[in-house]
CSV table of C-alpha atoms in Angstrom, one decimal:
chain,number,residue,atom,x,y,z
A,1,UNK,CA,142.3,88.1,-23.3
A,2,UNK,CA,138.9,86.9,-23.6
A,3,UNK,CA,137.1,89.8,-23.9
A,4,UNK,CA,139.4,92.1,-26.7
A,5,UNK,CA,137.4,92.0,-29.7
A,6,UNK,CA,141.0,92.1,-31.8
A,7,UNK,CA,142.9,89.3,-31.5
A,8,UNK,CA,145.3,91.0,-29.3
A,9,UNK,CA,148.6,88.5,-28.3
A,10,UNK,CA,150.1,88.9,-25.4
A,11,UNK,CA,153.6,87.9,-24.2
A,12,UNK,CA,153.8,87.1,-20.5
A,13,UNK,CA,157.8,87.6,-19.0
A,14,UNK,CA,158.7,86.0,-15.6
A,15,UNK,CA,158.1,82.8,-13.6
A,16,UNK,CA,154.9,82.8,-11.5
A,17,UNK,CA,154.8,82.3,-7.6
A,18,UNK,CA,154.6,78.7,-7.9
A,19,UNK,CA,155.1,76.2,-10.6
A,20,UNK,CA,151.2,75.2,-10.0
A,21,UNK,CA,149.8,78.2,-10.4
A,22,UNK,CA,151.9,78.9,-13.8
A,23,UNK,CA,150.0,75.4,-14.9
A,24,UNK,CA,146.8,76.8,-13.7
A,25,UNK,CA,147.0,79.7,-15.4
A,26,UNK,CA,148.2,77.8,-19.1
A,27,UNK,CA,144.8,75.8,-18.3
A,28,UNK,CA,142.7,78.7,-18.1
A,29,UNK,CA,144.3,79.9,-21.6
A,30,UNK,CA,143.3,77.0,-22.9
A,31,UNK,CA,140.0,76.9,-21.8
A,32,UNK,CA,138.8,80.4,-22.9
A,33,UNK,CA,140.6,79.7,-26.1
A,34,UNK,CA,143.1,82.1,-26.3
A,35,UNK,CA,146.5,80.2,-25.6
A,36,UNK,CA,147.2,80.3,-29.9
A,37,UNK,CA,147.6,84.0,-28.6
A,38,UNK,CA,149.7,83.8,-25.3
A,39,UNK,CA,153.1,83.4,-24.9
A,40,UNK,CA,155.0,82.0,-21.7
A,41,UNK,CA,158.4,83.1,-22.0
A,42,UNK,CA,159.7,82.6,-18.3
A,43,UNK,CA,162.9,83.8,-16.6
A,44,UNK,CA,164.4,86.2,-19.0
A,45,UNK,CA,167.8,88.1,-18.7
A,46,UNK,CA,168.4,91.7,-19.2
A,47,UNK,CA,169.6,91.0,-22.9
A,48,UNK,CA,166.2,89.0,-23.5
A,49,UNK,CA,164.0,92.0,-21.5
A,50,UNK,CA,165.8,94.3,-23.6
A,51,UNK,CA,164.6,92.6,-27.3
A,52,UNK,CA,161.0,92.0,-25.7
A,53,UNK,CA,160.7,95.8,-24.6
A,54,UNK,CA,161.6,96.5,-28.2
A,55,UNK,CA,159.6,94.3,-29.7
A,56,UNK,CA,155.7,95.3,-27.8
A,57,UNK,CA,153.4,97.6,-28.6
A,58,UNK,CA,152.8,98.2,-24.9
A,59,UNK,CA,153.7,96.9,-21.6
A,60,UNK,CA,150.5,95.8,-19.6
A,61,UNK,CA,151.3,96.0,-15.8
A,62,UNK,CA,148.6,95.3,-13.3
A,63,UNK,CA,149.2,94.8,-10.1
A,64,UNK,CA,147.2,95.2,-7.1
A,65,UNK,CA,148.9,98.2,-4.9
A,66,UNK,CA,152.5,97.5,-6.3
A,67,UNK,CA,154.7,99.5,-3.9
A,68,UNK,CA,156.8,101.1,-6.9
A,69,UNK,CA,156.8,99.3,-10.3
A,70,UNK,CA,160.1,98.7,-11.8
A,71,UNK,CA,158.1,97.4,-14.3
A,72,UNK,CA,156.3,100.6,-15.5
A,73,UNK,CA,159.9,102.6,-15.4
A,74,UNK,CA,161.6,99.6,-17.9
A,75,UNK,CA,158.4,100.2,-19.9
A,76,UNK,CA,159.2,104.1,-20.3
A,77,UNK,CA,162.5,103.6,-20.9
A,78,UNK,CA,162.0,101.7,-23.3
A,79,UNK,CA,159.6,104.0,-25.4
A,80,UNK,CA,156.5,102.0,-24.3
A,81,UNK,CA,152.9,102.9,-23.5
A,82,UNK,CA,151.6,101.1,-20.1
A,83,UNK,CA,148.6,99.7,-19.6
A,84,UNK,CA,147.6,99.7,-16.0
A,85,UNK,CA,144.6,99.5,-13.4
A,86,UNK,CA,143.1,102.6,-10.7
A,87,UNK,CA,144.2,99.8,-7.9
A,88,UNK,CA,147.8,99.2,-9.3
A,89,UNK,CA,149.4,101.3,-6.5
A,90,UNK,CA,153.2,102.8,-7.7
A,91,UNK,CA,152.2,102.3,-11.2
A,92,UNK,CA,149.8,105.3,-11.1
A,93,UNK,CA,152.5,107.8,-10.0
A,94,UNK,CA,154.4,107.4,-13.4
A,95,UNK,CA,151.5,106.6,-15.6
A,96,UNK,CA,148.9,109.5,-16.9
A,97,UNK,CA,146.0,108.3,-18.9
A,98,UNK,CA,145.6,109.2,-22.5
A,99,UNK,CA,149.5,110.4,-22.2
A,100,UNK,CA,152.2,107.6,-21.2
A,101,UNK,CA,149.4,104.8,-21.3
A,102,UNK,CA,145.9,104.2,-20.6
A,103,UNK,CA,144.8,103.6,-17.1
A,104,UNK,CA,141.5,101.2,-16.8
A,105,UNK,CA,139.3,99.6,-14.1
A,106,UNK,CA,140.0,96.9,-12.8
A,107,UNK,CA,138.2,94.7,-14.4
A,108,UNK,CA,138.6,92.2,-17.1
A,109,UNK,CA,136.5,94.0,-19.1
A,110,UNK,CA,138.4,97.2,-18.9
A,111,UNK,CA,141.4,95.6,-19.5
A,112,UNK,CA,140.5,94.0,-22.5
A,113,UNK,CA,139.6,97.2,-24.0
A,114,UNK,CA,142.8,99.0,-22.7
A,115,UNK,CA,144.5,95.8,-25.1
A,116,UNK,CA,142.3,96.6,-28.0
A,117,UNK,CA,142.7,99.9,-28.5
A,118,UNK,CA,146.3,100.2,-28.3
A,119,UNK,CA,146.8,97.2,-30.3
A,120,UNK,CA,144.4,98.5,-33.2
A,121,UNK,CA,146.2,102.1,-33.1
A,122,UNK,CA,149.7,101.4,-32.7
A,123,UNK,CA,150.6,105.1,-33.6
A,124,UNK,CA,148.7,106.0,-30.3
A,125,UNK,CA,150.5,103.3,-28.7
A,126,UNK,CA,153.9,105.2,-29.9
A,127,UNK,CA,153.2,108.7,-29.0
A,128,UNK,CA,152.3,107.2,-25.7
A,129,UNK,CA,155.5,105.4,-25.1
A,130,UNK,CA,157.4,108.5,-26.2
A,131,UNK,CA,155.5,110.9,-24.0
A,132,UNK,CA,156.5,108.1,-21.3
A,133,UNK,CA,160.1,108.2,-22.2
A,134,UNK,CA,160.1,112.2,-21.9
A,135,UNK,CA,158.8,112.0,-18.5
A,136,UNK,CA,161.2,109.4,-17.3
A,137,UNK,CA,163.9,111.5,-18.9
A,138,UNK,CA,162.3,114.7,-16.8
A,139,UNK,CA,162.1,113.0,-13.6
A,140,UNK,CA,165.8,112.4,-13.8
A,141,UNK,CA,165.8,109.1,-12.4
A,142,UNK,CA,169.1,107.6,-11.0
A,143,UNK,CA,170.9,106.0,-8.7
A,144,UNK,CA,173.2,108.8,-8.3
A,145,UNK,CA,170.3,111.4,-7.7
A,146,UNK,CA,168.7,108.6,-5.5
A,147,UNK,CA,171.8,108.2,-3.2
A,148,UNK,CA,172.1,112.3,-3.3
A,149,UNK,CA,168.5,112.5,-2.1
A,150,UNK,CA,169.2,109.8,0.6
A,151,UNK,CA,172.2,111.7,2.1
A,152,UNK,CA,170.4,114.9,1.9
């Protein structure tokens, strides 16, 4: 958040591992100067998920070697484009980049300009997040095709 150039918000959903590190990481907002635009919304429930989806431009979604990302599929559901990194793991097997979402080094740097560009061209943003719907829609994703492919 540092480094975007825009002054990109961000809205963070969930609880961190430990109440310390969630205090650590409102500290660091503060000190780089960019908790005016961060916002810590905790626990939600599926209502509340639902409204944020709907709500963002994109869905960033980093990880380090995530073994599937639930995350990214709510995202394409939803219509939204996902920002994610070359070391995010499940991630990269729903996201393409420049199609569903952009795909950037993992590095701060990269990251910041994966935020700024989708939050100065929103329409990009869009036809992302619809391209990522389509190919949720096409992978025909279930849990009726997943039990069929587990008794198979």
């Amino acid at each position: 958040m540092a480094l975007t150039k825009k002054k990109v918000r961000v809205r963070f959903a969930g609880l961190a591992d430990s109440p310390e590190y969630g205090k650590r990481l409102k500290l660091l907002a503060a000190k780089l100067g960019v908790e005016a635009r961060v916002e810590w919304l905790g626990f939600l429930t599926e209502e509340e998920k639902r409204d944020a989806y709907a709500k963002a431009i994109a869905v960033i979604f980093p990880p380090v070697d995530e073994d599937y990302g639930y995350i990214t599929l709510e995202a394409m559901l939803s219509s939204k484009a996902v920002i994610t990194c070359e070391d995010s793991g499940g991630p990269l097997e729903f996201v393409s980049h420049l199609k569903t979402g952009l795909v950037a080094k993992a590095t701060a740097a990269a990251l910041a300009e994966a935020l700024d560009q989708l939050w100065q061209d929103r329409d990009v943003a869009a036809k992302y997040g619809r391209a990522g719907r389509a190919r949720y829609e096409q992978m025909g994703l279930s849990w009726s095709e997943v039990v069929r492919q587990l008794l198979m």
